[in-house]
Amino acid sequence: MAGAIQAVRGMNDLLPEDSSVWQQVESVLRQTLSSFGYSEVRMPIVEKTGLFCRAIGEVTDVVEKEMYTFEDRSGDSLSLRPEGTAGCVRACLEHNLIYNQEQRLWYMGPMFRHERPQKGRYRQFHQTGCEVFGLKGPDIDAEIIMMTASIWKKLGIADKLHLEINSLGSAQERKAYRDELVKFLEAHFDDLDEDSKRRTHTNPLRVLDTKDEKVGEILKDAPRLRDFFGEETLAHFNKLLSLLDDAGIKYVINDRLVRGLDYYNLTVFEWVTDALGAQGTVCGGGRYDSLVEQLGGTPTPAVGFGLGMERLILLLTTLDKIHPQSAVDVYVVGAGDDCERYQAKVSMSLRESLPSLRIMNHCGGGNFKRQFRRADKLNAKVAVIIGSQEIADNLVTIKDLRNQDAPQSTCALTDAASKIKEILGL
Ligand code: ATP
Ligand code: MG
């Protein structure tokens, strides 16, 4: 027999215990995003390759090295989406959502990058993203940062993440800076690592983001972008900082925070944790005021973030802040002639009267001992027991599985739901 086929490297299965944790986190995210008035959009996972080249930039790591690009059967070049912003802008333009309109949107789903798989870095990963269109002031930048802060708070990890923030200025300011930075990098060219050498002439600002310590030392004397800022950029940045101060959100200004994608301007930010090692950025975002125009729309200011779900969940489980929930509240067991029919009837009737509870009917027979072991394994809270007496008289026997000392009690099927509620304190 041939060996079993395994999953693609860097692409993970989420098993029942994982998905229980994911669902809890997703529900906090959905609830928070919706409490700020944001609406969900769902885009395809595949887009035309040209969209990403144009949006993200040809000389970014993502487009140069990380995209899953293939030709489909009609000969079109398509790519699995490496991020959500490009597709979201494309969808908004295609459906005319942002012409003269504001939109506050979010999405959640898988993204794909061909990177070296390691802890916190996968080839299929998931992001929850938000994108806001049509608002240009620092108030909305502050709002999306406050929204992320309230997510951390609800998940109990507010003290485990810190906010790094920077401004990338306007395109003109960056251009003037870029020229100075290139001169500086050229003067130190021989001491740069290979990546930085390459980027000096393709994407020099990305050199600031280097993880190489030696280059980091050299950069301490590099010209600083903020010295090239005009009044407008400074006013935007300072107002944002004062709004964050008002909201009690602490931040660190990181001059060298440039982010990996080309489309950002003005505000950029990252939420970083020390608890995950090298892959410490859980969420990153910023303003991208030129992207809509670049993708063929009328100029529309925009700001957003992408939050890495795997890293967030890794952080929550590392800190023991979240646990899988049992999938079953009530387990219905039975023995005796033809008990299956009455068992099925009892289970269905309980599901109808207790729709928010998870009610599992034991299948496959066996003695009570075996059935109770199954209930235990599933962490069920209540057992509903059916024997010949119950079948004969339309009764059920109910047992509190979390309190072994509590006596079990027999009641009419019509009273079962209220008895179960009483045991569960509902
Ligand atoms: P990094 O510097 O870690 O490569 P990035 O700047 O490439 O991150 P973004 O494009 O800003 O990441 O994506 C937003 C978030 O998505 C990241 O902060 C991270 O939490 C998550 N993320 C990005 N790439 C991966 C990946 N390969 N695996 C898991 N999560 C990822
Ligand atoms: Mg990356």
Coordinates of N, CA and C in Angstrom, one line a residue, residues 44-171:
P44 N -12.9 36.6 -2.5 CA -12.3 35.3 -2.9 C -10.9 35.2 -2.4
I45 N -10.4 34.0 -2.3 CA -9.1 33.7 -1.8 C -8.1 33.8 -3.0
V46 N -8.5 33.8 -4.2 CA -7.7 33.9 -5.4 C -8.0 35.2 -6.1
E47 N -7.0 35.9 -6.5 CA -7.2 37.1 -7.3 C -6.2 37.1 -8.5
K48 N -6.4 38.0 -9.5 CA -5.4 38.1 -10.5 C -4.1 38.5 -10.0
T49 N -3.0 37.9 -10.4 CA -1.7 38.2 -9.9 C -1.4 39.7 -10.0
G50 N -1.8 40.3 -11.1 CA -1.5 41.8 -11.3 C -2.0 42.6 -10.2
L51 N -3.1 42.2 -9.5 CA -3.6 43.1 -8.4 C -2.6 43.2 -7.3
F52 N -2.0 42.1 -7.0 CA -1.0 42.1 -5.8 C 0.2 42.9 -6.2
C53 N 0.7 42.7 -7.5 CA 1.9 43.3 -7.9 C 1.7 44.8 -7.8
R54 N 0.5 45.3 -8.3 CA 0.2 46.7 -8.4 C 0.0 47.3 -6.9
A55 N -0.7 46.5 -6.1 CA -1.0 47.0 -4.8 C 0.1 46.9 -3.8
I56 N 0.8 45.8 -3.7 CA 1.7 45.6 -2.7 C 3.1 46.1 -3.1
G57 N 3.4 46.1 -4.4 CA 4.7 46.6 -4.9 C 5.5 45.5 -5.4
E58 N 6.1 45.6 -6.6 CA 6.9 44.6 -7.2 C 8.2 44.2 -6.4
V59 N 8.7 45.1 -5.6 CA 10.0 44.8 -5.0 C 9.8 44.6 -3.5
T60 N 8.7 44.2 -3.1 CA 8.5 43.8 -1.7 C 8.7 42.3 -1.5
D61 N 9.1 41.8 -0.3 CA 9.3 40.4 -0.1 C 8.1 39.6 -0.5
V62 N 6.9 40.1 -0.2 CA 5.7 39.3 -0.4 C 5.6 39.0 -1.9
V63 N 5.7 40.0 -2.8 CA 5.6 39.8 -4.2 C 6.8 39.1 -4.8
E64 N 8.0 39.5 -4.4 CA 9.2 38.9 -5.0 C 9.4 37.4 -4.6
K65 N 9.0 37.1 -3.4 CA 9.5 35.8 -2.9 C 8.4 34.9 -2.3
E66 N 7.2 35.5 -2.0 CA 6.3 34.7 -1.1 C 5.0 34.3 -1.7
M67 N 4.7 34.8 -2.9 CA 3.4 34.5 -3.4 C 3.2 33.1 -4.0
Y68 N 2.1 32.5 -3.8 CA 1.7 31.3 -4.5 C 1.0 31.7 -5.8
T69 N 1.8 31.7 -6.9 CA 1.3 32.1 -8.2 C 1.2 31.0 -9.1
F70 N 0.1 30.9 -9.9 CA 0.0 29.8 -10.8 C -0.8 30.2 -12.0
E71 N -0.7 29.4 -13.1 CA -1.5 29.7 -14.3 C -2.7 28.8 -14.2
D72 N -3.9 29.3 -14.4 CA -5.1 28.4 -14.4 C -5.3 27.8 -15.8
R73 N -6.3 27.0 -15.9 CA -6.5 26.3 -17.2 C -6.8 27.2 -18.4
S74 N -7.2 28.5 -18.1 CA -7.4 29.4 -19.2 C -6.1 30.2 -19.5
G75 N -5.0 29.9 -18.8 CA -3.8 30.6 -19.0 C -3.7 32.0 -18.3
D76 N -4.6 32.3 -17.4 CA -4.5 33.5 -16.6 C -3.6 33.3 -15.4
S77 N -2.8 34.3 -15.1 CA -1.9 34.2 -13.9 C -2.7 34.6 -12.7
L78 N -2.9 33.7 -11.8 CA -3.6 33.9 -10.5 C -2.7 33.7 -9.3
S79 N -3.1 34.3 -8.2 CA -2.3 34.1 -7.0 C -3.2 33.9 -5.8
L80 N -2.8 33.0 -4.9 CA -3.5 32.9 -3.6 C -3.2 34.2 -2.9
R81 N -4.2 34.8 -2.2 CA -4.0 36.1 -1.6 C -3.0 36.0 -0.5
P82 N -2.0 36.9 -0.5 CA -1.0 36.9 0.6 C -1.5 37.9 1.7
E83 N -2.5 38.7 1.4 CA -3.0 39.6 2.4 C -4.4 40.1 1.9
G84 N -5.1 40.8 2.7 CA -6.5 41.1 2.4 C -6.8 42.5 1.8
T85 N -5.9 43.4 2.0 CA -6.2 44.8 1.6 C -6.4 45.0 0.1
A86 N -5.5 44.4 -0.7 CA -5.7 44.5 -2.1 C -7.0 44.0 -2.6
G87 N -7.4 42.8 -2.2 CA -8.7 42.3 -2.6 C -9.9 43.1 -2.1
C88 N -9.7 43.6 -0.9 CA -10.8 44.4 -0.4 C -11.0 45.7 -1.2
V89 N -9.9 46.4 -1.5 CA -10.0 47.6 -2.4 C -10.6 47.2 -3.7
R90 N -10.1 46.2 -4.3 CA -10.6 45.7 -5.6 C -12.1 45.5 -5.5
A91 N -12.6 44.8 -4.5 CA -14.0 44.5 -4.3 C -14.8 45.8 -4.2
C92 N -14.3 46.8 -3.4 CA -15.0 48.0 -3.2 C -15.1 48.8 -4.5
L93 N -14.0 48.8 -5.3 CA -14.1 49.5 -6.5 C -15.1 48.8 -7.5
E94 N -15.0 47.5 -7.5 CA -15.8 46.8 -8.5 C -17.3 47.0 -8.2
H95 N -17.6 47.2 -6.9 CA -19.0 47.3 -6.5 C -19.4 48.7 -6.1
N96 N -18.5 49.6 -6.4 CA -18.8 51.0 -6.2 C -19.1 51.3 -4.7
L97 N -18.4 50.8 -3.8 CA -18.7 51.0 -2.4 C -18.1 52.3 -1.8
I98 N -17.1 52.8 -2.5 CA -16.3 53.9 -1.8 C -16.3 55.2 -2.5
Y99 N -17.0 55.3 -3.7 CA -17.1 56.5 -4.4 C -17.9 57.5 -3.6
N100 N -17.3 58.6 -3.1 CA -18.1 59.5 -2.2 C -18.7 58.9 -1.0
Q101 N -18.2 57.8 -0.5 CA -18.8 57.2 0.6 C -17.8 56.8 1.6
E102 N -18.2 56.7 2.9 CA -17.3 56.1 3.9 C -17.6 54.6 4.0
Q103 N -16.6 53.8 4.3 CA -16.9 52.4 4.6 C -16.0 52.0 5.8
R104 N -16.6 51.3 6.7 CA -15.8 50.7 7.8 C -16.0 49.2 7.6
L105 N -15.0 48.4 7.2 CA -15.2 47.0 6.8 C -14.2 46.1 7.6
W106 N -14.6 44.8 7.7 CA -13.6 43.8 8.2 C -13.8 42.5 7.5
Y107 N -12.8 41.7 7.6 CA -12.8 40.3 7.0 C -12.0 39.4 7.8
M108 N -12.2 38.1 7.6 CA -11.5 37.1 8.4 C -11.2 36.0 7.5
G109 N -10.0 35.5 7.4 CA -9.8 34.3 6.5 C -8.4 34.0 6.2
P110 N -8.2 32.9 5.5 CA -6.8 32.4 5.2 C -6.1 33.3 4.2
M111 N -4.8 33.4 4.4 CA -3.8 34.1 3.6 C -2.7 33.1 3.3
F112 N -1.9 33.3 2.2 CA -0.9 32.4 1.8 C 0.4 33.1 1.5
R113 N 1.5 32.6 2.1 CA 2.8 33.1 1.7 C 3.8 32.0 1.8
H114 N 4.6 31.9 0.8 CA 5.6 30.8 0.7 C 6.8 31.3 1.5
E115 N 6.7 31.1 2.8 CA 7.9 31.5 3.7 C 8.4 30.3 4.4
R116 N 9.5 30.4 5.1 CA 10.0 29.2 5.8 C 9.2 29.0 7.0
P117 N 8.5 27.8 7.1 CA 7.6 27.6 8.2 C 8.4 27.5 9.5
Q118 N 7.9 28.1 10.6 CA 8.5 28.0 11.9 C 7.4 28.5 12.9
K119 N 7.7 28.5 14.2 CA 6.7 28.9 15.1 C 6.1 30.3 14.8
G120 N 4.8 30.4 14.6 CA 4.3 31.7 14.4 C 4.4 32.2 12.9
R121 N 4.9 31.3 12.1 CA 5.0 31.7 10.6 C 4.7 30.4 9.8
Y122 N 3.6 30.6 9.0 CA 3.1 29.4 8.3 C 2.9 29.8 6.8
R123 N 2.6 28.8 6.0 CA 2.3 29.2 4.6 C 0.9 29.4 4.3
Q124 N 0.0 28.7 5.1 CA -1.4 29.2 5.1 C -1.6 29.7 6.5
F125 N -1.9 31.0 6.7 CA -2.2 31.5 8.0 C -3.5 32.3 7.9
H126 N -4.0 32.9 9.0 CA -5.3 33.6 8.9 C -5.1 35.0 9.5
Q127 N -5.8 35.9 8.8 CA -5.8 37.2 9.3 C -7.3 37.7 9.6
T128 N -7.4 38.5 10.6 CA -8.6 39.3 10.7 C -8.2 40.7 10.3
G129 N -8.8 41.3 9.4 CA -8.4 42.6 8.9 C -9.5 43.6 9.0
C130 N -9.2 44.9 9.1 CA -10.2 45.9 9.0 C -9.7 46.9 8.0
E131 N -10.6 47.5 7.2 CA -10.2 48.6 6.3 C -11.2 49.7 6.4
V132 N -10.8 50.9 6.5 CA -11.7 52.0 6.5 C -11.4 52.9 5.3
F133 N -12.5 53.3 4.6 CA -12.3 54.2 3.4 C -13.0 55.5 3.6
G134 N -12.4 56.5 3.1 CA -13.1 57.8 3.0 C -12.9 58.7 4.2
L135 N -12.0 58.4 5.1 CA -11.7 59.2 6.2 C -10.2 59.5 6.3
K136 N -9.9 60.8 6.4 CA -8.5 61.1 6.3 C -7.8 61.5 7.6
G137 N -8.6 61.8 8.6 CA -8.0 62.4 9.8 C -7.4 61.3 10.8
P138 N -6.7 61.8 11.7 CA -6.1 60.9 12.7 C -7.1 60.3 13.7
D139 N -8.3 60.9 13.7 CA -9.3 60.3 14.6 C -9.6 58.8 14.3
I140 N -9.7 58.6 12.9 CA -10.0 57.2 12.6 C -8.8 56.3 12.8
D141 N -7.6 56.8 12.6 CA -6.4 56.0 12.9 C -6.5 55.6 14.4
A142 N -6.8 56.6 15.2 CA -6.9 56.3 16.7 C -8.0 55.3 16.9
E143 N -9.1 55.4 16.2 CA -10.2 54.5 16.4 C -9.8 53.0 16.2
I144 N -9.1 52.8 15.1 CA -8.8 51.3 14.8 C -7.8 50.8 15.8
I145 N -6.9 51.7 16.3 CA -6.0 51.3 17.3 C -6.7 51.0 18.6
M146 N -7.7 51.8 18.9 CA -8.5 51.6 20.1 C -9.3 50.3 20.0
M147 N -9.7 50.0 18.8 CA -10.5 48.8 18.6 C -9.6 47.6 18.9
T148 N -8.4 47.6 18.4 CA -7.5 46.5 18.7 C -7.2 46.4 20.2
A149 N -7.0 47.6 20.8 CA -6.7 47.6 22.2 C -7.9 46.9 23.0
S150 N -9.1 47.2 22.6 CA -10.2 46.6 23.3 C -10.3 45.1 23.1
I151 N -9.8 44.7 21.9 CA -9.7 43.2 21.7 C -8.8 42.6 22.7
W152 N -7.6 43.2 22.9 CA -6.6 42.6 23.8 C -7.2 42.6 25.2
K153 N -7.9 43.7 25.5 CA -8.5 43.8 26.9 C -9.5 42.6 27.1
K154 N -10.4 42.4 26.2 CA -11.4 41.4 26.3 C -10.8 40.0 26.4
L155 N -9.6 39.8 25.8 CA -9.0 38.5 25.8 C -8.0 38.4 27.0
G156 N -7.9 39.4 27.8 CA -7.1 39.3 29.0 C -5.6 39.4 28.7
I157 N -5.2 40.0 27.6 CA -3.7 40.1 27.3 C -3.2 41.5 27.1
A158 N -4.0 42.5 27.6 CA -3.6 43.9 27.3 C -2.2 44.2 27.8
D159 N -1.8 43.6 28.9 CA -0.4 43.9 29.4 C 0.7 43.1 28.7
K160 N 0.3 42.2 27.7 CA 1.3 41.4 27.1 C 1.7 41.9 25.7
L161 N 1.0 43.0 25.3 CA 1.3 43.5 23.9 C 1.6 45.0 24.1
H162 N 2.6 45.4 23.3 CA 2.8 46.9 23.3 C 2.7 47.4 21.9
L163 N 2.4 48.7 21.9 CA 2.1 49.4 20.6 C 3.3 50.1 20.1
E164 N 3.8 49.8 18.9 CA 4.9 50.6 18.3 C 4.2 51.4 17.2
I165 N 4.6 52.7 17.1 CA 3.9 53.5 16.1 C 5.0 54.4 15.5
N166 N 4.6 54.8 14.2 CA 5.5 55.7 13.5 C 4.7 56.4 12.4
S167 N 5.3 57.4 11.8 CA 4.7 58.0 10.7 C 5.7 57.9 9.5
L168 N 5.1 57.5 8.3 CA 6.0 57.4 7.1 C 5.9 58.7 6.3
G169 N 5.1 59.7 6.8 CA 5.0 60.9 6.0 C 4.3 60.8 4.7
S170 N 4.5 61.8 3.9 CA 3.8 61.8 2.6 C 4.8 61.2 1.5
A171 N 4.3 60.9 0.3 CA 5.2 60.4 -0.7 C 6.4 61.3 -1.0

